[in-house]
Amino acid sequence: KDIPPHIFVAGMPMFEIYKAFSEYDGAGKGPIPAGIVDRERANIAAAAKAYGGFQHWCTEFEYDHLGSYAHRYCPTDIWRRYLLPLALEELKKPENRDKIVGRYVNAGYVNRFVGWVHGQWGTRSLRTALDEIMPLNPDVLVPFEWNEQNENTHFQPTVANGKTFARVLNYYRALLDRE
């Protein structure tokens, strides 16, 4: 009784539906076959039964080989056409109404020592990540930052961005608080 309860959150790999999306919908060959969507629905239902919530990744990277950064966040058709409807469907079930829904968000990640970077593009990366999770009415948003190598993951005010990121986060919080 002295130990507080733990909530386990699912960050689910969705390899089959991603592969199917690239072979069908993403290739212009029509929607993903119903059997594959049904298997993904079953995976989400099984995770909802086992876990206390979901952490959603609802954007992908758009590669920009000619730009300053390797890639940027962008909204995705797989999220909007398939994964978001499946998540909404599952969360509407009475047994899942108390599940916690969230997302880690960051402003960007620019590390000159690794190949995996995405730019801030002003506030576009942050706003895109937040815009795409809003239809799920998230319970938790984790503004995620680390800046040990000047990696541009910070939300704290700087000479370059002032309090821009704080204003963006406050705006989305007001939306979620119905203000």
Short mmCIF file of N, CA, C and O in Angstrom, two decimals, residues 65-141:
data_model
loop_
_atom_site.label_atom_id
_atom_site.label_comp_id
_atom_site.label_asym_id
_atom_site.label_seq_id
_atom_site.Cartn_x
_atom_site.Cartn_y
_atom_site.Cartn_z
N HIS A 65 17.44 16.85 -48.50
CA HIS A 65 18.86 16.65 -48.79
C HIS A 65 19.60 17.93 -49.15
O HIS A 65 20.82 18.00 -49.05
N LEU A 66 18.87 18.93 -49.58
CA LEU A 66 19.52 20.18 -49.99
C LEU A 66 19.49 21.25 -48.91
O LEU A 66 20.09 22.30 -49.07
N GLY A 67 18.80 20.99 -47.81
CA GLY A 67 18.66 21.99 -46.77
C GLY A 67 19.75 21.93 -45.72
O GLY A 67 20.70 21.15 -45.82
N SER A 68 19.59 22.75 -44.70
CA SER A 68 20.57 22.82 -43.62
C SER A 68 20.49 21.60 -42.70
O SER A 68 21.46 21.26 -42.05
N TYR A 69 19.32 20.97 -42.62
CA TYR A 69 19.12 19.83 -41.74
C TYR A 69 18.80 18.61 -42.59
O TYR A 69 18.30 18.73 -43.71
N ALA A 70 19.02 17.45 -42.04
CA ALA A 70 18.76 16.22 -42.80
C ALA A 70 17.26 16.02 -43.08
O ALA A 70 16.88 15.58 -44.13
N HIS A 71 16.42 16.32 -42.11
CA HIS A 71 15.00 16.14 -42.34
C HIS A 71 14.18 16.97 -41.36
O HIS A 71 14.69 17.57 -40.44
N ARG A 72 12.87 17.00 -41.62
CA ARG A 72 11.95 17.77 -40.79
C ARG A 72 10.73 16.92 -40.48
O ARG A 72 10.41 15.98 -41.20
N TYR A 73 10.02 17.27 -39.40
CA TYR A 73 8.76 16.62 -39.08
C TYR A 73 7.73 16.96 -40.14
O TYR A 73 7.66 18.09 -40.60
N CYS A 74 6.90 16.00 -40.47
CA CYS A 74 5.77 16.30 -41.35
C CYS A 74 4.59 15.42 -40.95
O CYS A 74 4.78 14.32 -40.42
N PRO A 75 3.38 15.92 -41.18
CA PRO A 75 2.20 15.08 -40.93
C PRO A 75 2.20 13.91 -41.90
O PRO A 75 2.78 14.00 -42.98
N THR A 76 1.56 12.81 -41.52
CA THR A 76 1.61 11.65 -42.39
C THR A 76 0.21 11.12 -42.69
O THR A 76 -0.68 11.15 -41.84
N ASP A 77 0.05 10.59 -43.89
CA ASP A 77 -1.21 9.98 -44.27
C ASP A 77 -1.47 8.71 -43.50
O ASP A 77 -2.62 8.40 -43.19
N ILE A 78 -0.43 7.95 -43.16
CA ILE A 78 -0.66 6.71 -42.41
C ILE A 78 -1.26 7.02 -41.05
O ILE A 78 -2.13 6.29 -40.56
N TRP A 79 -0.83 8.09 -40.41
CA TRP A 79 -1.40 8.48 -39.12
C TRP A 79 -2.85 8.91 -39.29
O TRP A 79 -3.75 8.41 -38.62
N ARG A 80 -3.09 9.81 -40.23
CA ARG A 80 -4.44 10.37 -40.38
C ARG A 80 -5.45 9.36 -40.93
O ARG A 80 -6.60 9.37 -40.52
N ARG A 81 -5.03 8.51 -41.87
CA ARG A 81 -5.97 7.58 -42.51
C ARG A 81 -6.17 6.28 -41.74
O ARG A 81 -7.22 5.67 -41.83
N TYR A 82 -5.16 5.84 -41.02
CA TYR A 82 -5.23 4.51 -40.41
C TYR A 82 -5.04 4.52 -38.89
O TYR A 82 -5.89 4.05 -38.16
N LEU A 83 -3.89 5.01 -38.42
CA LEU A 83 -3.56 4.85 -37.01
C LEU A 83 -4.41 5.73 -36.09
O LEU A 83 -4.85 5.27 -35.04
N LEU A 84 -4.65 6.98 -36.47
CA LEU A 84 -5.50 7.85 -35.65
C LEU A 84 -6.92 7.29 -35.53
O LEU A 84 -7.44 7.18 -34.41
N PRO A 85 -7.58 6.89 -36.63
CA PRO A 85 -8.92 6.30 -36.47
C PRO A 85 -8.93 5.05 -35.60
O PRO A 85 -9.85 4.85 -34.81
N LEU A 86 -7.90 4.21 -35.72
CA LEU A 86 -7.84 3.00 -34.89
C LEU A 86 -7.65 3.37 -33.42
O LEU A 86 -8.28 2.77 -32.53
N ALA A 87 -6.81 4.35 -33.15
CA ALA A 87 -6.59 4.79 -31.77
C ALA A 87 -7.87 5.40 -31.19
O ALA A 87 -8.26 5.09 -30.05
N LEU A 88 -8.54 6.24 -31.96
CA LEU A 88 -9.79 6.85 -31.48
C LEU A 88 -10.85 5.78 -31.22
O LEU A 88 -11.57 5.85 -30.21
N GLU A 89 -10.95 4.82 -32.11
CA GLU A 89 -11.91 3.73 -31.96
C GLU A 89 -11.66 2.96 -30.66
O GLU A 89 -12.58 2.67 -29.90
N GLU A 90 -10.41 2.66 -30.39
CA GLU A 90 -10.07 1.89 -29.19
C GLU A 90 -10.31 2.70 -27.92
O GLU A 90 -10.81 2.19 -26.92
N LEU A 91 -9.96 3.98 -27.96
CA LEU A 91 -10.09 4.81 -26.77
C LEU A 91 -11.55 5.14 -26.44
O LEU A 91 -11.85 5.54 -25.32
N LYS A 92 -12.46 4.97 -27.39
CA LYS A 92 -13.89 5.21 -27.13
C LYS A 92 -14.55 4.07 -26.36
O LYS A 92 -15.63 4.23 -25.81
N LYS A 93 -13.89 2.92 -26.33
CA LYS A 93 -14.47 1.78 -25.61
C LYS A 93 -14.53 2.09 -24.12
O LYS A 93 -13.59 2.67 -23.57
N PRO A 94 -15.61 1.70 -23.45
CA PRO A 94 -15.74 2.02 -22.01
C PRO A 94 -14.55 1.55 -21.18
O PRO A 94 -14.13 2.25 -20.26
N GLU A 95 -13.98 0.39 -21.50
CA GLU A 95 -12.87 -0.13 -20.69
C GLU A 95 -11.57 0.65 -20.89
O GLU A 95 -10.62 0.48 -20.13
N ASN A 96 -11.54 1.53 -21.89
CA ASN A 96 -10.31 2.28 -22.16
C ASN A 96 -10.43 3.78 -21.89
O ASN A 96 -9.50 4.53 -22.17
N ARG A 97 -11.54 4.20 -21.36
CA ARG A 97 -11.74 5.64 -21.15
C ARG A 97 -10.76 6.25 -20.15
O ARG A 97 -10.52 7.44 -20.16
N ASP A 98 -10.19 5.42 -19.28
CA ASP A 98 -9.25 5.95 -18.28
C ASP A 98 -7.79 5.77 -18.70
O ASP A 98 -6.88 6.04 -17.92
N LYS A 99 -7.55 5.36 -19.92
CA LYS A 99 -6.17 5.21 -20.40
C LYS A 99 -5.55 6.59 -20.60
O LYS A 99 -6.19 7.52 -21.05
N ILE A 100 -4.28 6.68 -20.27
CA ILE A 100 -3.55 7.92 -20.47
C ILE A 100 -2.98 7.96 -21.88
O ILE A 100 -2.44 6.97 -22.36
N VAL A 101 -3.13 9.09 -22.52
CA VAL A 101 -2.63 9.29 -23.89
C VAL A 101 -1.66 10.44 -23.86
O VAL A 101 -1.91 11.47 -23.22
N GLY A 102 -0.52 10.27 -24.53
CA GLY A 102 0.44 11.34 -24.54
C GLY A 102 1.41 11.27 -25.69
O GLY A 102 1.30 10.43 -26.58
N ARG A 103 2.36 12.19 -25.64
CA ARG A 103 3.40 12.24 -26.65
C ARG A 103 4.58 13.03 -26.09
O ARG A 103 4.42 14.02 -25.42
N TYR A 104 5.78 12.57 -26.41
CA TYR A 104 6.96 13.38 -26.20
C TYR A 104 7.02 14.38 -27.35
O TYR A 104 6.78 14.02 -28.49
N VAL A 105 7.31 15.62 -27.02
CA VAL A 105 7.49 16.63 -28.07
C VAL A 105 8.83 17.31 -27.85
O VAL A 105 9.27 17.49 -26.72
N ASN A 106 9.48 17.65 -28.93
CA ASN A 106 10.69 18.45 -28.82
C ASN A 106 10.70 19.52 -29.88
O ASN A 106 9.91 19.49 -30.83
N ALA A 107 11.58 20.46 -29.71
CA ALA A 107 11.65 21.59 -30.63
C ALA A 107 12.50 21.30 -31.85
O ALA A 107 12.35 21.95 -32.87
N GLY A 108 13.37 20.34 -31.75
CA GLY A 108 14.28 19.98 -32.83
C GLY A 108 15.40 19.16 -32.24
O GLY A 108 15.49 18.99 -31.02
N TYR A 109 16.25 18.64 -33.09
CA TYR A 109 17.40 17.88 -32.61
C TYR A 109 18.50 18.03 -33.65
O TYR A 109 18.42 17.43 -34.72
N VAL A 110 19.44 18.88 -33.35
CA VAL A 110 20.52 19.15 -34.29
C VAL A 110 21.83 18.81 -33.59
O VAL A 110 22.30 19.55 -32.75
N ASN A 111 22.37 17.65 -33.91
CA ASN A 111 23.62 17.21 -33.31
C ASN A 111 24.61 16.96 -34.44
O ASN A 111 24.44 16.06 -35.25
N ARG A 112 25.63 17.77 -34.49
CA ARG A 112 26.60 17.66 -35.59
C ARG A 112 27.45 16.40 -35.50
O ARG A 112 28.21 16.10 -36.41
N PHE A 113 27.33 15.62 -34.41
CA PHE A 113 28.12 14.41 -34.25
C PHE A 113 27.41 13.15 -34.72
O PHE A 113 27.98 12.08 -34.71
N VAL A 114 26.13 13.26 -35.09
CA VAL A 114 25.38 12.09 -35.54
C VAL A 114 24.64 12.43 -36.82
O VAL A 114 24.45 13.59 -37.16
N GLY A 115 24.19 11.42 -37.52
CA GLY A 115 23.47 11.64 -38.76
C GLY A 115 21.98 11.86 -38.57
O GLY A 115 21.28 12.30 -39.46
N TRP A 116 21.45 11.54 -37.39
CA TRP A 116 20.01 11.65 -37.15
C TRP A 116 19.72 13.01 -36.56
O TRP A 116 19.96 13.26 -35.39
N VAL A 117 19.27 13.93 -37.37
CA VAL A 117 18.93 15.27 -36.89
C VAL A 117 17.61 15.70 -37.52
O VAL A 117 17.26 15.29 -38.61
N HIS A 118 16.86 16.50 -36.82
CA HIS A 118 15.75 17.20 -37.46
C HIS A 118 15.75 18.62 -36.96
O HIS A 118 16.06 18.91 -35.81
N GLY A 119 15.43 19.51 -37.85
CA GLY A 119 15.54 20.93 -37.56
C GLY A 119 14.31 21.48 -36.87
O GLY A 119 13.24 20.89 -36.88
N GLN A 120 14.49 22.65 -36.31
CA GLN A 120 13.37 23.33 -35.69
C GLN A 120 12.47 23.97 -36.74
O GLN A 120 11.28 24.04 -36.57
N TRP A 121 13.05 24.48 -37.82
CA TRP A 121 12.31 25.19 -38.84
C TRP A 121 11.42 26.25 -38.19
O TRP A 121 10.21 26.26 -38.37
N GLY A 122 12.07 27.11 -37.43
CA GLY A 122 11.31 28.07 -36.62
C GLY A 122 10.62 27.28 -35.52
O GLY A 122 11.26 26.62 -34.72
N THR A 123 9.30 27.31 -35.50
CA THR A 123 8.55 26.49 -34.54
C THR A 123 7.79 25.38 -35.25
O THR A 123 6.96 24.71 -34.64
N ARG A 124 8.06 25.17 -36.53
CA ARG A 124 7.28 24.22 -37.33
C ARG A 124 7.34 22.79 -36.80
O ARG A 124 6.32 22.09 -36.75
N SER A 125 8.51 22.30 -36.42
CA SER A 125 8.61 20.93 -35.91
C SER A 125 7.75 20.75 -34.66
O SER A 125 7.00 19.78 -34.56
N LEU A 126 7.85 21.67 -33.74
CA LEU A 126 7.07 21.59 -32.51
C LEU A 126 5.58 21.69 -32.80
O LEU A 126 4.78 20.89 -32.31
N ARG A 127 5.17 22.65 -33.61
CA ARG A 127 3.75 22.83 -33.92
C ARG A 127 3.17 21.64 -34.67
O ARG A 127 2.04 21.21 -34.40
N THR A 128 3.94 21.05 -35.58
CA THR A 128 3.45 19.88 -36.32
C THR A 128 3.23 18.71 -35.37
O THR A 128 2.20 18.03 -35.44
N ALA A 129 4.18 18.46 -34.48
CA ALA A 129 4.04 17.36 -33.52
C ALA A 129 2.80 17.56 -32.65
O ALA A 129 2.04 16.61 -32.41
N LEU A 130 2.56 18.78 -32.21
CA LEU A 130 1.40 19.05 -31.36
C LEU A 130 0.09 19.02 -32.15
O LEU A 130 -0.91 18.47 -31.67
N ASP A 131 0.09 19.56 -33.35
CA ASP A 131 -1.13 19.55 -34.18
C ASP A 131 -1.62 18.12 -34.42
O ASP A 131 -2.82 17.85 -34.38
N GLU A 132 -0.70 17.21 -34.67
CA GLU A 132 -1.09 15.85 -35.03
C GLU A 132 -1.59 15.03 -33.84
O GLU A 132 -2.37 14.10 -34.02
N ILE A 133 -1.17 15.37 -32.62
CA ILE A 133 -1.63 14.62 -31.46
C ILE A 133 -2.94 15.19 -30.89
O ILE A 133 -3.68 14.51 -30.19
N MET A 134 -3.28 16.41 -31.23
CA MET A 134 -4.46 17.07 -30.65
C MET A 134 -5.78 16.32 -30.83
O MET A 134 -6.61 16.33 -29.93
N PRO A 135 -6.03 15.64 -31.98
CA PRO A 135 -7.31 14.93 -32.09
C PRO A 135 -7.52 13.85 -31.03
O PRO A 135 -8.65 13.47 -30.76
N LEU A 136 -6.45 13.37 -30.41
CA LEU A 136 -6.58 12.37 -29.34
C LEU A 136 -6.82 13.00 -27.98
O LEU A 136 -6.99 12.29 -26.99
N ASN A 137 -6.84 14.34 -27.92
CA ASN A 137 -7.04 15.04 -26.65
C ASN A 137 -6.10 14.47 -25.58
O ASN A 137 -6.52 13.90 -24.58
N PRO A 138 -4.79 14.63 -25.78
CA PRO A 138 -3.81 13.97 -24.90
C PRO A 138 -3.90 14.43 -23.46
O PRO A 138 -4.22 15.58 -23.17
N ASP A 139 -3.61 13.49 -22.58
CA ASP A 139 -3.56 13.78 -21.15
C ASP A 139 -2.20 14.33 -20.75
O ASP A 139 -2.09 15.10 -19.80
N VAL A 140 -1.17 13.85 -21.43
CA VAL A 140 0.20 14.18 -21.06
C VAL A 140 0.98 14.58 -22.31
O VAL A 140 0.97 13.86 -23.30
N LEU A 141 1.62 15.71 -22.25
CA LEU A 141 2.60 16.11 -23.25
C LEU A 141 3.91 16.32 -22.51
O LEU A 141 3.95 17.04 -21.51
#
